[in-house]
C-alpha cells in the first residue's frame, strides 16, 4: 500500500502520499463483532455442531454483522466524494494493469 501511495503522489493522483480515500471512508465505518462470530463459526466447522445457545448467538451475530455491513456499504456507495477518489485511483495505469490481470 505504501508503494501505491508514493506512486500515486508521484503521478499526481494525490498531492502527497496521504490516505485521502481512507480518511473519507473512515467516517462511515462501524464496528462489527467479528471475533466472536469467527470463534463460533470455526468451532462449528471444526467440531460439527454448536450448543443451542451458541448456535443462536452465531445466527444473531451473522444477522447483526451483515446489517451493519449493508448500511456501511450503501452509505459508501452513495457518497460522491468517495466515487471521485475511486475513479481517480482506477484511472492510474498501475491499477489498470492489476485489474486487467
PDB file of N, CA and C in Angstrom:
ATOM      1  N   UNK A   1       0.828  -1.195   0.000  1.00  0.00           N
ATOM      2  CA  UNK A   1       0.000   0.000   0.000  1.00  0.00           C
ATOM      3  C   UNK A   1       0.870   1.255   0.000  1.00  0.00           C
ATOM      4  N   UNK A   2       1.955   1.223   0.738  1.00  0.00           N
ATOM      5  CA  UNK A   2       2.840   2.388   0.795  1.00  0.00           C
ATOM      6  C   UNK A   2       3.400   2.692  -0.585  1.00  0.00           C
ATOM      7  N   UNK A   3       3.783   1.650  -1.323  1.00  0.00           N
ATOM      8  CA  UNK A   3       4.303   1.844  -2.671  1.00  0.00           C
ATOM      9  C   UNK A   3       3.272   2.537  -3.557  1.00  0.00           C
ATOM     10  N   UNK A   4       2.014   2.097  -3.473  1.00  0.00           N
ATOM     11  CA  UNK A   4       0.968   2.732  -4.266  1.00  0.00           C
ATOM     12  C   UNK A   4       0.771   4.190  -3.854  1.00  0.00           C
ATOM     13  N   UNK A   5       0.741   4.461  -2.566  1.00  0.00           N
ATOM     14  CA  UNK A   5       0.547   5.847  -2.116  1.00  0.00           C
ATOM     15  C   UNK A   5       1.659   6.738  -2.659  1.00  0.00           C
ATOM     16  N   UNK A   6       2.894   6.249  -2.606  1.00  0.00           N
ATOM     17  CA  UNK A   6       4.010   7.047  -3.107  1.00  0.00           C
ATOM     18  C   UNK A   6       3.922   7.220  -4.627  1.00  0.00           C
ATOM     19  N   UNK A   7       3.547   6.155  -5.327  1.00  0.00           N
ATOM     20  CA  UNK A   7       3.412   6.228  -6.786  1.00  0.00           C
ATOM     21  C   UNK A   7       2.250   7.155  -7.173  1.00  0.00           C
ATOM     22  N   UNK A   8       1.149   7.079  -6.447  1.00  0.00           N
ATOM     23  CA  UNK A   8       0.023   7.965  -6.716  1.00  0.00           C
ATOM     24  C   UNK A   8       0.428   9.421  -6.504  1.00  0.00           C
ATOM     25  N   UNK A   9       1.178   9.690  -5.459  1.00  0.00           N
ATOM     26  CA  UNK A   9       1.644  11.057  -5.215  1.00  0.00           C
ATOM     27  C   UNK A   9       2.580  11.498  -6.325  1.00  0.00           C
ATOM     28  N   UNK A  10       3.493  10.617  -6.715  1.00  0.00           N
ATOM     29  CA  UNK A  10       4.450  10.917  -7.781  1.00  0.00           C
ATOM     30  C   UNK A  10       3.735  11.214  -9.096  1.00  0.00           C
ATOM     31  N   UNK A  11       2.663  10.484  -9.368  1.00  0.00           N
ATOM     32  CA  UNK A  11       1.934  10.650 -10.626  1.00  0.00           C
ATOM     33  C   UNK A  11       0.806  11.675 -10.547  1.00  0.00           C
ATOM     34  N   UNK A  12       0.663  12.342  -9.421  1.00  0.00           N
ATOM     35  CA  UNK A  12      -0.292  13.434  -9.306  1.00  0.00           C
ATOM     36  C   UNK A  12      -1.712  13.042  -8.960  1.00  0.00           C
ATOM     37  N   UNK A  13      -1.945  11.790  -8.600  1.00  0.00           N
ATOM     38  CA  UNK A  13      -3.292  11.410  -8.180  1.00  0.00           C
ATOM     39  C   UNK A  13      -3.569  12.001  -6.809  1.00  0.00           C
ATOM     40  N   UNK A  14      -2.605  11.874  -5.929  1.00  0.00           N
ATOM     41  CA  UNK A  14      -2.661  12.530  -4.619  1.00  0.00           C
ATOM     42  C   UNK A  14      -1.572  13.590  -4.613  1.00  0.00           C
ATOM     43  N   UNK A  15      -1.833  14.758  -4.028  1.00  0.00           N
ATOM     44  CA  UNK A  15      -0.790  15.776  -3.980  1.00  0.00           C
ATOM     45  C   UNK A  15       0.388  15.371  -3.084  1.00  0.00           C
ATOM     46  N   UNK A  16       0.177  14.436  -2.203  1.00  0.00           N
ATOM     47  CA  UNK A  16       1.232  13.883  -1.359  1.00  0.00           C
ATOM     48  C   UNK A  16       0.799  12.474  -0.971  1.00  0.00           C
ATOM     49  N   UNK A  17       1.748  11.637  -0.530  1.00  0.00           N
ATOM     50  CA  UNK A  17       1.334  10.271  -0.180  1.00  0.00           C
ATOM     51  C   UNK A  17       0.519  10.248   1.111  1.00  0.00           C
ATOM     52  N   UNK A  18      -0.732  10.571   0.994  1.00  0.00           N
ATOM     53  CA  UNK A  18      -1.638  10.635   2.136  1.00  0.00           C
ATOM     54  C   UNK A  18      -2.876   9.811   1.804  1.00  0.00           C
ATOM     55  N   UNK A  19      -3.524   9.301   2.804  1.00  0.00           N
ATOM     56  CA  UNK A  19      -4.646   8.396   2.600  1.00  0.00           C
ATOM     57  C   UNK A  19      -5.975   9.156   2.557  1.00  0.00           C
ATOM     58  N   UNK A  20      -6.177   9.964   1.533  1.00  0.00           N
ATOM     59  CA  UNK A  20      -7.392  10.754   1.440  1.00  0.00           C
ATOM     60  C   UNK A  20      -8.647   9.888   1.406  1.00  0.00           C
ATOM     61  N   UNK A  21      -8.625   8.859   0.582  1.00  0.00           N
ATOM     62  CA  UNK A  21      -9.796   7.998   0.468  1.00  0.00           C
ATOM     63  C   UNK A  21     -10.099   7.339   1.802  1.00  0.00           C
ATOM     64  N   UNK A  22      -9.078   6.859   2.489  1.00  0.00           N
ATOM     65  CA  UNK A  22      -9.275   6.228   3.789  1.00  0.00           C
ATOM     66  C   UNK A  22      -9.867   7.209   4.796  1.00  0.00           C
ATOM     67  N   UNK A  23      -9.436   8.455   4.742  1.00  0.00           N
ATOM     68  CA  UNK A  23      -9.985   9.464   5.646  1.00  0.00           C
ATOM     69  C   UNK A  23     -11.478   9.670   5.403  1.00  0.00           C
ATOM     70  N   UNK A  24     -11.888   9.701   4.154  1.00  0.00           N
ATOM     71  CA  UNK A  24     -13.299   9.892   3.825  1.00  0.00           C
ATOM     72  C   UNK A  24     -14.106   8.661   4.235  1.00  0.00           C
ATOM     73  N   UNK A  25     -13.594   7.489   3.902  1.00  0.00           N
ATOM     74  CA  UNK A  25     -14.304   6.243   4.203  1.00  0.00           C
ATOM     75  C   UNK A  25     -14.434   6.014   5.699  1.00  0.00           C
ATOM     76  N   UNK A  26     -13.404   6.346   6.450  1.00  0.00           N
ATOM     77  CA  UNK A  26     -13.406   6.044   7.885  1.00  0.00           C
ATOM     78  C   UNK A  26     -14.560   6.712   8.629  1.00  0.00           C
ATOM     79  N   UNK A  27     -15.091   7.782   8.091  1.00  0.00           N
ATOM     80  CA  UNK A  27     -16.232   8.456   8.726  1.00  0.00           C
ATOM     81  C   UNK A  27     -17.485   7.579   8.729  1.00  0.00           C
ATOM     82  N   UNK A  28     -17.532   6.619   7.804  1.00  0.00           N
ATOM     83  CA  UNK A  28     -18.717   5.789   7.637  1.00  0.00           C
ATOM     84  C   UNK A  28     -18.598   4.406   8.281  1.00  0.00           C
ATOM     85  N   UNK A  29     -17.398   4.022   8.650  1.00  0.00           N
ATOM     86  CA  UNK A  29     -17.183   2.677   9.165  1.00  0.00           C
ATOM     87  C   UNK A  29     -17.798   2.494  10.541  1.00  0.00           C
ATOM     88  N   UNK A  30     -18.333   1.298  10.759  1.00  0.00           N
ATOM     89  CA  UNK A  30     -18.908   0.929  12.049  1.00  0.00           C
ATOM     90  C   UNK A  30     -18.330  -0.427  12.431  1.00  0.00           C
ATOM     91  N   UNK A  31     -18.091  -0.635  13.707  1.00  0.00           N
ATOM     92  CA  UNK A  31     -17.523  -1.923  14.114  1.00  0.00           C
ATOM     93  C   UNK A  31     -18.544  -3.056  14.018  1.00  0.00           C
ATOM     94  N   UNK A  32     -18.025  -4.237  13.759  1.00  0.00           N
ATOM     95  CA  UNK A  32     -18.835  -5.451  13.824  1.00  0.00           C
ATOM     96  C   UNK A  32     -18.161  -6.379  14.830  1.00  0.00           C
ATOM     97  N   UNK A  33     -18.894  -7.362  15.288  1.00  0.00           N
ATOM     98  CA  UNK A  33     -18.353  -8.302  16.261  1.00  0.00           C
ATOM     99  C   UNK A  33     -17.794  -9.512  15.517  1.00  0.00           C
ATOM    100  N   UNK A  34     -16.699  -9.298  14.824  1.00  0.00           N
ATOM    101  CA  UNK A  34     -16.111 -10.351  14.014  1.00  0.00           C
ATOM    102  C   UNK A  34     -15.469 -11.439  14.864  1.00  0.00           C
ATOM    103  N   UNK A  35     -14.760 -11.062  15.908  1.00  0.00           N
ATOM    104  CA  UNK A  35     -14.005 -12.043  16.690  1.00  0.00           C
ATOM    105  C   UNK A  35     -14.905 -13.145  17.248  1.00  0.00           C
ATOM    106  N   UNK A  36     -16.001 -12.756  17.870  1.00  0.00           N
ATOM    107  CA  UNK A  36     -16.899 -13.760  18.449  1.00  0.00           C
ATOM    108  C   UNK A  36     -17.578 -14.569  17.347  1.00  0.00           C
ATOM    109  N   UNK A  37     -17.970 -13.897  16.257  1.00  0.00           N
ATOM    110  CA  UNK A  37     -18.564 -14.615  15.136  1.00  0.00           C
ATOM    111  C   UNK A  37     -17.587 -15.664  14.609  1.00  0.00           C
ATOM    112  N   UNK A  38     -16.327 -15.279  14.381  1.00  0.00           N
ATOM    113  CA  UNK A  38     -15.321 -16.195  13.841  1.00  0.00           C
ATOM    114  C   UNK A  38     -15.065 -17.356  14.796  1.00  0.00           C
ATOM    115  N   UNK A  39     -15.010 -17.063  16.076  1.00  0.00           N
ATOM    116  CA  UNK A  39     -14.802 -18.112  17.071  1.00  0.00           C
ATOM    117  C   UNK A  39     -15.899 -19.179  16.971  1.00  0.00           C
ATOM    118  N   UNK A  40     -17.145 -18.730  16.942  1.00  0.00           N
ATOM    119  CA  UNK A  40     -18.263 -19.672  16.853  1.00  0.00           C
ATOM    120  C   UNK A  40     -18.326 -20.355  15.486  1.00  0.00           C
ATOM    121  N   UNK A  41     -18.100 -19.597  14.436  1.00  0.00           N
ATOM    122  CA  UNK A  41     -18.134 -20.158  13.085  1.00  0.00           C
ATOM    123  C   UNK A  41     -17.125 -21.282  12.945  1.00  0.00           C
ATOM    124  N   UNK A  42     -15.874 -21.041  13.350  1.00  0.00           N
ATOM    125  CA  UNK A  42     -14.836 -22.058  13.190  1.00  0.00           C
ATOM    126  C   UNK A  42     -15.012 -23.210  14.168  1.00  0.00           C
ATOM    127  N   UNK A  43     -15.560 -22.934  15.322  1.00  0.00           N
ATOM    128  CA  UNK A  43     -15.864 -24.027  16.245  1.00  0.00           C
ATOM    129  C   UNK A  43     -16.868 -24.981  15.594  1.00  0.00           C
ATOM    130  N   UNK A  44     -17.883 -24.404  14.967  1.00  0.00           N
ATOM    131  CA  UNK A  44     -18.898 -25.225  14.285  1.00  0.00           C
ATOM    132  C   UNK A  44     -18.270 -25.997  13.119  1.00  0.00           C
ATOM    133  N   UNK A  45     -17.414 -25.340  12.360  1.00  0.00           N
ATOM    134  CA  UNK A  45     -16.774 -26.003  11.220  1.00  0.00           C
ATOM    135  C   UNK A  45     -15.888 -27.163  11.675  1.00  0.00           C
ATOM    136  N   UNK A  46     -15.168 -26.965  12.761  1.00  0.00           N
ATOM    137  CA  UNK A  46     -14.214 -27.978  13.215  1.00  0.00           C
ATOM    138  C   UNK A  46     -14.855 -29.088  14.041  1.00  0.00           C
ATOM    139  N   UNK A  47     -15.849 -28.719  14.831  1.00  0.00           N
ATOM    140  CA  UNK A  47     -16.459 -29.706  15.727  1.00  0.00           C
ATOM    141  C   UNK A  47     -17.773 -30.270  15.191  1.00  0.00           C
ATOM    142  N   UNK A  48     -18.303 -29.663  14.146  1.00  0.00           N
ATOM    143  CA  UNK A  48     -19.507 -30.182  13.512  1.00  0.00           C
ATOM    144  C   UNK A  48     -20.803 -29.595  14.018  1.00  0.00           C
ATOM    145  N   UNK A  49     -20.840 -29.147  15.251  1.00  0.00           N
ATOM    146  CA  UNK A  49     -22.070 -28.541  15.759  1.00  0.00           C
ATOM    147  C   UNK A  49     -21.757 -27.682  16.975  1.00  0.00           C
ATOM    148  N   UNK A  50     -22.728 -26.855  17.314  1.00  0.00           N
ATOM    149  CA  UNK A  50     -22.624 -25.972  18.473  1.00  0.00           C
ATOM    150  C   UNK A  50     -23.751 -26.291  19.442  1.00  0.00           C
ATOM    151  N   UNK A  51     -23.550 -25.867  20.677  1.00  0.00           N
ATOM    152  CA  UNK A  51     -24.647 -25.945  21.644  1.00  0.00           C
ATOM    153  C   UNK A  51     -25.749 -25.004  21.170  1.00  0.00           C
ATOM    154  N   UNK A  52     -26.961 -25.228  21.617  1.00  0.00           N
ATOM    155  CA  UNK A  52     -28.110 -24.445  21.153  1.00  0.00           C
ATOM    156  C   UNK A  52     -27.897 -22.940  21.368  1.00  0.00           C
ATOM    157  N   UNK A  53     -27.406 -22.548  22.511  1.00  0.00           N
ATOM    158  CA  UNK A  53     -27.176 -21.122  22.789  1.00  0.00           C
ATOM    159  C   UNK A  53     -26.098 -20.539  21.881  1.00  0.00           C
ATOM    160  N   UNK A  54     -25.058 -21.331  21.624  1.00  0.00           N
ATOM    161  CA  UNK A  54     -24.001 -20.874  20.719  1.00  0.00           C
ATOM    162  C   UNK A  54     -24.535 -20.724  19.296  1.00  0.00           C
ATOM    163  N   UNK A  55     -25.380 -21.649  18.881  1.00  0.00           N
ATOM    164  CA  UNK A  55     -25.985 -21.581  17.548  1.00  0.00           C
ATOM    165  C   UNK A  55     -26.833 -20.321  17.410  1.00  0.00           C
ATOM    166  N   UNK A  56     -27.610 -20.015  18.434  1.00  0.00           N
ATOM    167  CA  UNK A  56     -28.430 -18.795  18.423  1.00  0.00           C
ATOM    168  C   UNK A  56     -27.538 -17.552  18.365  1.00  0.00           C
ATOM    169  N   UNK A  57     -26.467 -17.564  19.149  1.00  0.00           N
ATOM    170  CA  UNK A  57     -25.555 -16.422  19.179  1.00  0.00           C
ATOM    171  C   UNK A  57     -24.887 -16.240  17.819  1.00  0.00           C
ATOM    172  N   UNK A  58     -24.446 -17.339  17.207  1.00  0.00           N
ATOM    173  CA  UNK A  58     -23.828 -17.272  15.883  1.00  0.00           C
ATOM    174  C   UNK A  58     -24.803 -16.694  14.867  1.00  0.00           C
ATOM    175  N   UNK A  59     -26.022 -17.145  14.895  1.00  0.00           N
ATOM    176  CA  UNK A  59     -27.039 -16.656  13.965  1.00  0.00           C
ATOM    177  C   UNK A  59     -27.297 -15.160  14.164  1.00  0.00           C
ATOM    178  N   UNK A  60     -27.397 -14.737  15.415  1.00  0.00           N
ATOM    179  CA  UNK A  60     -27.629 -13.317  15.713  1.00  0.00           C
ATOM    180  C   UNK A  60     -26.439 -12.468  15.290  1.00  0.00           C
ATOM    181  N   UNK A  61     -25.229 -12.936  15.565  1.00  0.00           N
ATOM    182  CA  UNK A  61     -24.028 -12.198  15.158  1.00  0.00           C
ATOM    183  C   UNK A  61     -23.970 -12.051  13.640  1.00  0.00           C
ATOM    184  N   UNK A  62     -24.273 -13.120  12.928  1.00  0.00           N
ATOM    185  CA  UNK A  62     -24.271 -13.061  11.466  1.00  0.00           C
ATOM    186  C   UNK A  62     -25.279 -12.028  10.980  1.00  0.00           C
ATOM    187  N   UNK A  63     -26.469 -12.066  11.522  1.00  0.00           N
ATOM    188  CA  UNK A  63     -27.522 -11.125  11.129  1.00  0.00           C
ATOM    189  C   UNK A  63     -27.106  -9.689  11.439  1.00  0.00           C
ATOM    190  N   UNK A  64     -26.651  -9.448  12.668  1.00  0.00           N
ATOM    191  CA  UNK A  64     -26.251  -8.092  13.086  1.00  0.00           C
ATOM    192  C   UNK A  64     -25.072  -7.582  12.259  1.00  0.00           C
ATOM    193  N   UNK A  65     -24.066  -8.429  12.062  1.00  0.00           N
ATOM    194  CA  UNK A  65     -22.898  -8.012  11.289  1.00  0.00           C
ATOM    195  C   UNK A  65     -23.271  -7.692   9.843  1.00  0.00           C
ATOM    196  N   UNK A  66     -24.100  -8.530   9.240  1.00  0.00           N
ATOM    197  CA  UNK A  66     -24.498  -8.293   7.850  1.00  0.00           C
ATOM    198  C   UNK A  66     -25.326  -7.017   7.712  1.00  0.00           C
ATOM    199  N   UNK A  67     -26.175  -6.742   8.683  1.00  0.00           N
ATOM    200  CA  UNK A  67     -26.949  -5.490   8.651  1.00  0.00           C
ATOM    201  C   UNK A  67     -26.019  -4.284   8.724  1.00  0.00           C
ATOM    202  N   UNK A  68     -25.035  -4.347   9.597  1.00  0.00           N
ATOM    203  CA  UNK A  68     -24.069  -3.247   9.727  1.00  0.00           C
ATOM    204  C   UNK A  68     -23.281  -3.072   8.443  1.00  0.00           C
ATOM    205  N   UNK A  69     -22.808  -4.174   7.892  1.00  0.00           N
ATOM    206  CA  UNK A  69     -22.039  -4.118   6.642  1.00  0.00           C
ATOM    207  C   UNK A  69     -22.889  -3.532   5.515  1.00  0.00           C
ATOM    208  N   UNK A  70     -24.138  -3.921   5.440  1.00  0.00           N
ATOM    209  CA  UNK A  70     -25.016  -3.409   4.389  1.00  0.00           C
ATOM    210  C   UNK A  70     -25.240  -1.899   4.525  1.00  0.00           C
ATOM    211  N   UNK A  71     -25.447  -1.434   5.751  1.00  0.00           N
ATOM    212  CA  UNK A  71     -25.635   0.001   5.977  1.00  0.00           C
ATOM    213  C   UNK A  71     -24.386   0.778   5.554  1.00  0.00           C
ATOM    214  N   UNK A  72     -23.224   0.302   5.975  1.00  0.00           N
ATOM    215  CA  UNK A  72     -21.969   0.977   5.624  1.00  0.00           C
ATOM    216  C   UNK A  72     -21.758   0.946   4.115  1.00  0.00           C
ATOM    217  N   UNK A  73     -21.961  -0.201   3.506  1.00  0.00           N
ATOM    218  CA  UNK A  73     -21.794  -0.328   2.064  1.00  0.00           C
ATOM    219  C   UNK A  73     -22.683   0.658   1.310  1.00  0.00           C
ATOM    220  N   UNK A  74     -23.937   0.726   1.678  1.00  0.00           N
ATOM    221  CA  UNK A  74     -24.862   1.636   0.993  1.00  0.00           C
ATOM    222  C   UNK A  74     -24.465   3.090   1.170  1.00  0.00           C
ATOM    223  N   UNK A  75     -24.018   3.454   2.343  1.00  0.00           N
ATOM    224  CA  UNK A  75     -23.566   4.836   2.562  1.00  0.00           C
ATOM    225  C   UNK A  75     -22.337   5.150   1.719  1.00  0.00           C
ATOM    226  N   UNK A  76     -21.404   4.218   1.648  1.00  0.00           N
ATOM    227  CA  UNK A  76     -20.204   4.427   0.837  1.00  0.00           C
ATOM    228  C   UNK A  76     -20.556   4.500  -0.640  1.00  0.00           C
ATOM    229  N   UNK A  77     -21.435   3.637  -1.074  1.00  0.00           N
ATOM    230  CA  UNK A  77     -21.837   3.570  -2.476  1.00  0.00           C
ATOM    231  C   UNK A  77     -22.493   4.876  -2.923  1.00  0.00           C
ATOM    232  N   UNK A  78     -23.181   5.537  -2.038  1.00  0.00           N
ATOM    233  CA  UNK A  78     -23.919   6.750  -2.380  1.00  0.00           C
ATOM    234  C   UNK A  78     -23.086   8.028  -2.242  1.00  0.00           C
ATOM    235  N   UNK A  79     -21.866   7.942  -1.746  1.00  0.00           N
ATOM    236  CA  UNK A  79     -21.053   9.123  -1.494  1.00  0.00           C
ATOM    237  C   UNK A  79     -20.277   9.538  -2.747  1.00  0.00           C
ATOM    238  N   UNK A  80     -20.543  10.729  -3.238  1.00  0.00           N
ATOM    239  CA  UNK A  80     -19.915  11.203  -4.470  1.00  0.00           C
ATOM    240  C   UNK A  80     -18.417  11.435  -4.310  1.00  0.00           C
ATOM    241  N   UNK A  81     -17.998  11.918  -3.164  1.00  0.00           N
ATOM    242  CA  UNK A  81     -16.569  12.162  -2.943  1.00  0.00           C
ATOM    243  C   UNK A  81     -15.783  10.850  -3.021  1.00  0.00           C
ATOM    244  N   UNK A  82     -16.340   9.814  -2.440  1.00  0.00           N
ATOM    245  CA  UNK A  82     -15.687   8.503  -2.484  1.00  0.00           C
ATOM    246  C   UNK A  82     -15.623   8.008  -3.923  1.00  0.00           C
ATOM    247  N   UNK A  83     -16.703   8.171  -4.670  1.00  0.00           N
ATOM    248  CA  UNK A  83     -16.701   7.763  -6.083  1.00  0.00           C
ATOM    249  C   UNK A  83     -15.621   8.488  -6.870  1.00  0.00           C
ATOM    250  N   UNK A  84     -15.450   9.779  -6.615  1.00  0.00           N
ATOM    251  CA  UNK A  84     -14.421  10.550  -7.322  1.00  0.00           C
ATOM    252  C   UNK A  84     -13.032   9.983  -7.042  1.00  0.00           C
ATOM    253  N   UNK A  85     -12.747   9.696  -5.761  1.00  0.00           N
ATOM    254  CA  UNK A  85     -11.433   9.148  -5.410  1.00  0.00           C
ATOM    255  C   UNK A  85     -11.229   7.781  -6.048  1.00  0.00           C
ATOM    256  N   UNK A  86     -12.231   6.949  -6.007  1.00  0.00           N
ATOM    257  CA  UNK A  86     -12.106   5.603  -6.581  1.00  0.00           C
ATOM    258  C   UNK A  86     -11.860   5.687  -8.085  1.00  0.00           C
ATOM    259  N   UNK A  87     -12.606   6.516  -8.774  1.00  0.00           N
ATOM    260  CA  UNK A  87     -12.426   6.653 -10.221  1.00  0.00           C
ATOM    261  C   UNK A  87     -11.040   7.212 -10.548  1.00  0.00           C
ATOM    262  N   UNK A  88     -10.582   8.142  -9.744  1.00  0.00           N
ATOM    263  CA  UNK A  88      -9.255   8.713  -9.965  1.00  0.00           C
ATOM    264  C   UNK A  88      -8.179   7.643  -9.778  1.00  0.00           C
ATOM    265  N   UNK A  89      -8.323   6.837  -8.743  1.00  0.00           N
ATOM    266  CA  UNK A  89      -7.356   5.769  -8.488  1.00  0.00           C
ATOM    267  C   UNK A  89      -7.441   4.706  -9.583  1.00  0.00           C
ATOM    268  N   UNK A  90      -8.660   4.338  -9.983  1.00  0.00           N
ATOM    269  CA  UNK A  90      -8.837   3.315 -11.021  1.00  0.00           C
ATOM    270  C   UNK A  90      -8.268   3.752 -12.368  1.00  0.00           C
ATOM    271  N   UNK A  91      -8.130   5.055 -12.577  1.00  0.00           N
ATOM    272  CA  UNK A  91      -7.611   5.546 -13.847  1.00  0.00           C
ATOM    273  C   UNK A  91      -6.087   5.416 -13.947  1.00  0.00           C
ATOM    274  N   UNK A  92      -5.429   5.126 -12.839  1.00  0.00           N
ATOM    275  CA  UNK A  92      -3.972   5.019 -12.841  1.00  0.00           C
ATOM    276  C   UNK A  92      -3.535   3.769 -13.606  1.00  0.00           C
ATOM    277  N   UNK A  93      -2.474   3.892 -14.388  1.00  0.00           N
ATOM    278  CA  UNK A  93      -2.002   2.784 -15.215  1.00  0.00           C
ATOM    279  C   UNK A  93      -1.682   1.545 -14.401  1.00  0.00           C
ATOM    280  N   UNK A  94      -1.080   1.695 -13.242  1.00  0.00           N
ATOM    281  CA  UNK A  94      -0.740   0.535 -12.405  1.00  0.00           C
ATOM    282  C   UNK A  94      -2.002  -0.217 -11.987  1.00  0.00           C
ATOM    283  N   UNK A  95      -3.028   0.524 -11.611  1.00  0.00           N
ATOM    284  CA  UNK A  95      -4.273  -0.105 -11.171  1.00  0.00           C
ATOM    285  C   UNK A  95      -4.925  -0.829 -12.353  1.00  0.00           C
ATOM    286  N   UNK A  96      -4.888  -0.224 -13.509  1.00  0.00           N
ATOM    287  CA  UNK A  96      -5.459  -0.861 -14.703  1.00  0.00           C
ATOM    288  C   UNK A  96      -4.756  -2.184 -14.993  1.00  0.00           C
ATOM    289  N   UNK A  97      -3.443  -2.225 -14.862  1.00  0.00           N
ATOM    290  CA  UNK A  97      -2.694  -3.454 -15.100  1.00  0.00           C
ATOM    291  C   UNK A  97      -3.127  -4.539 -14.126  1.00  0.00           C
ATOM    292  N   UNK A  98      -3.281  -4.182 -12.869  1.00  0.00           N
ATOM    293  CA  UNK A  98      -3.690  -5.156 -11.855  1.00  0.00           C
ATOM    294  C   UNK A  98      -5.111  -5.628 -12.108  1.00  0.00           C
ATOM    295  N   UNK A  99      -6.030  -4.711 -12.389  1.00  0.00           N
ATOM    296  CA  UNK A  99      -7.426  -5.095 -12.603  1.00  0.00           C
ATOM    297  C   UNK A  99      -7.613  -5.929 -13.861  1.00  0.00           C
ATOM    298  N   UNK A 100      -6.795  -5.677 -14.880  1.00  0.00           N
ATOM    299  CA  UNK A 100      -6.950  -6.416 -16.132  1.00  0.00           C
ATOM    300  C   UNK A 100      -6.163  -7.724 -16.122  1.00  0.00           C
ATOM    301  N   UNK A 101      -5.409  -7.959 -15.044  1.00  0.00           N
ATOM    302  CA  UNK A 101      -4.681  -9.227 -14.904  1.00  0.00           C
ATOM    303  C   UNK A 101      -3.365  -9.177 -15.561  1.00  0.00           C
TER     304      UNK A 101
END
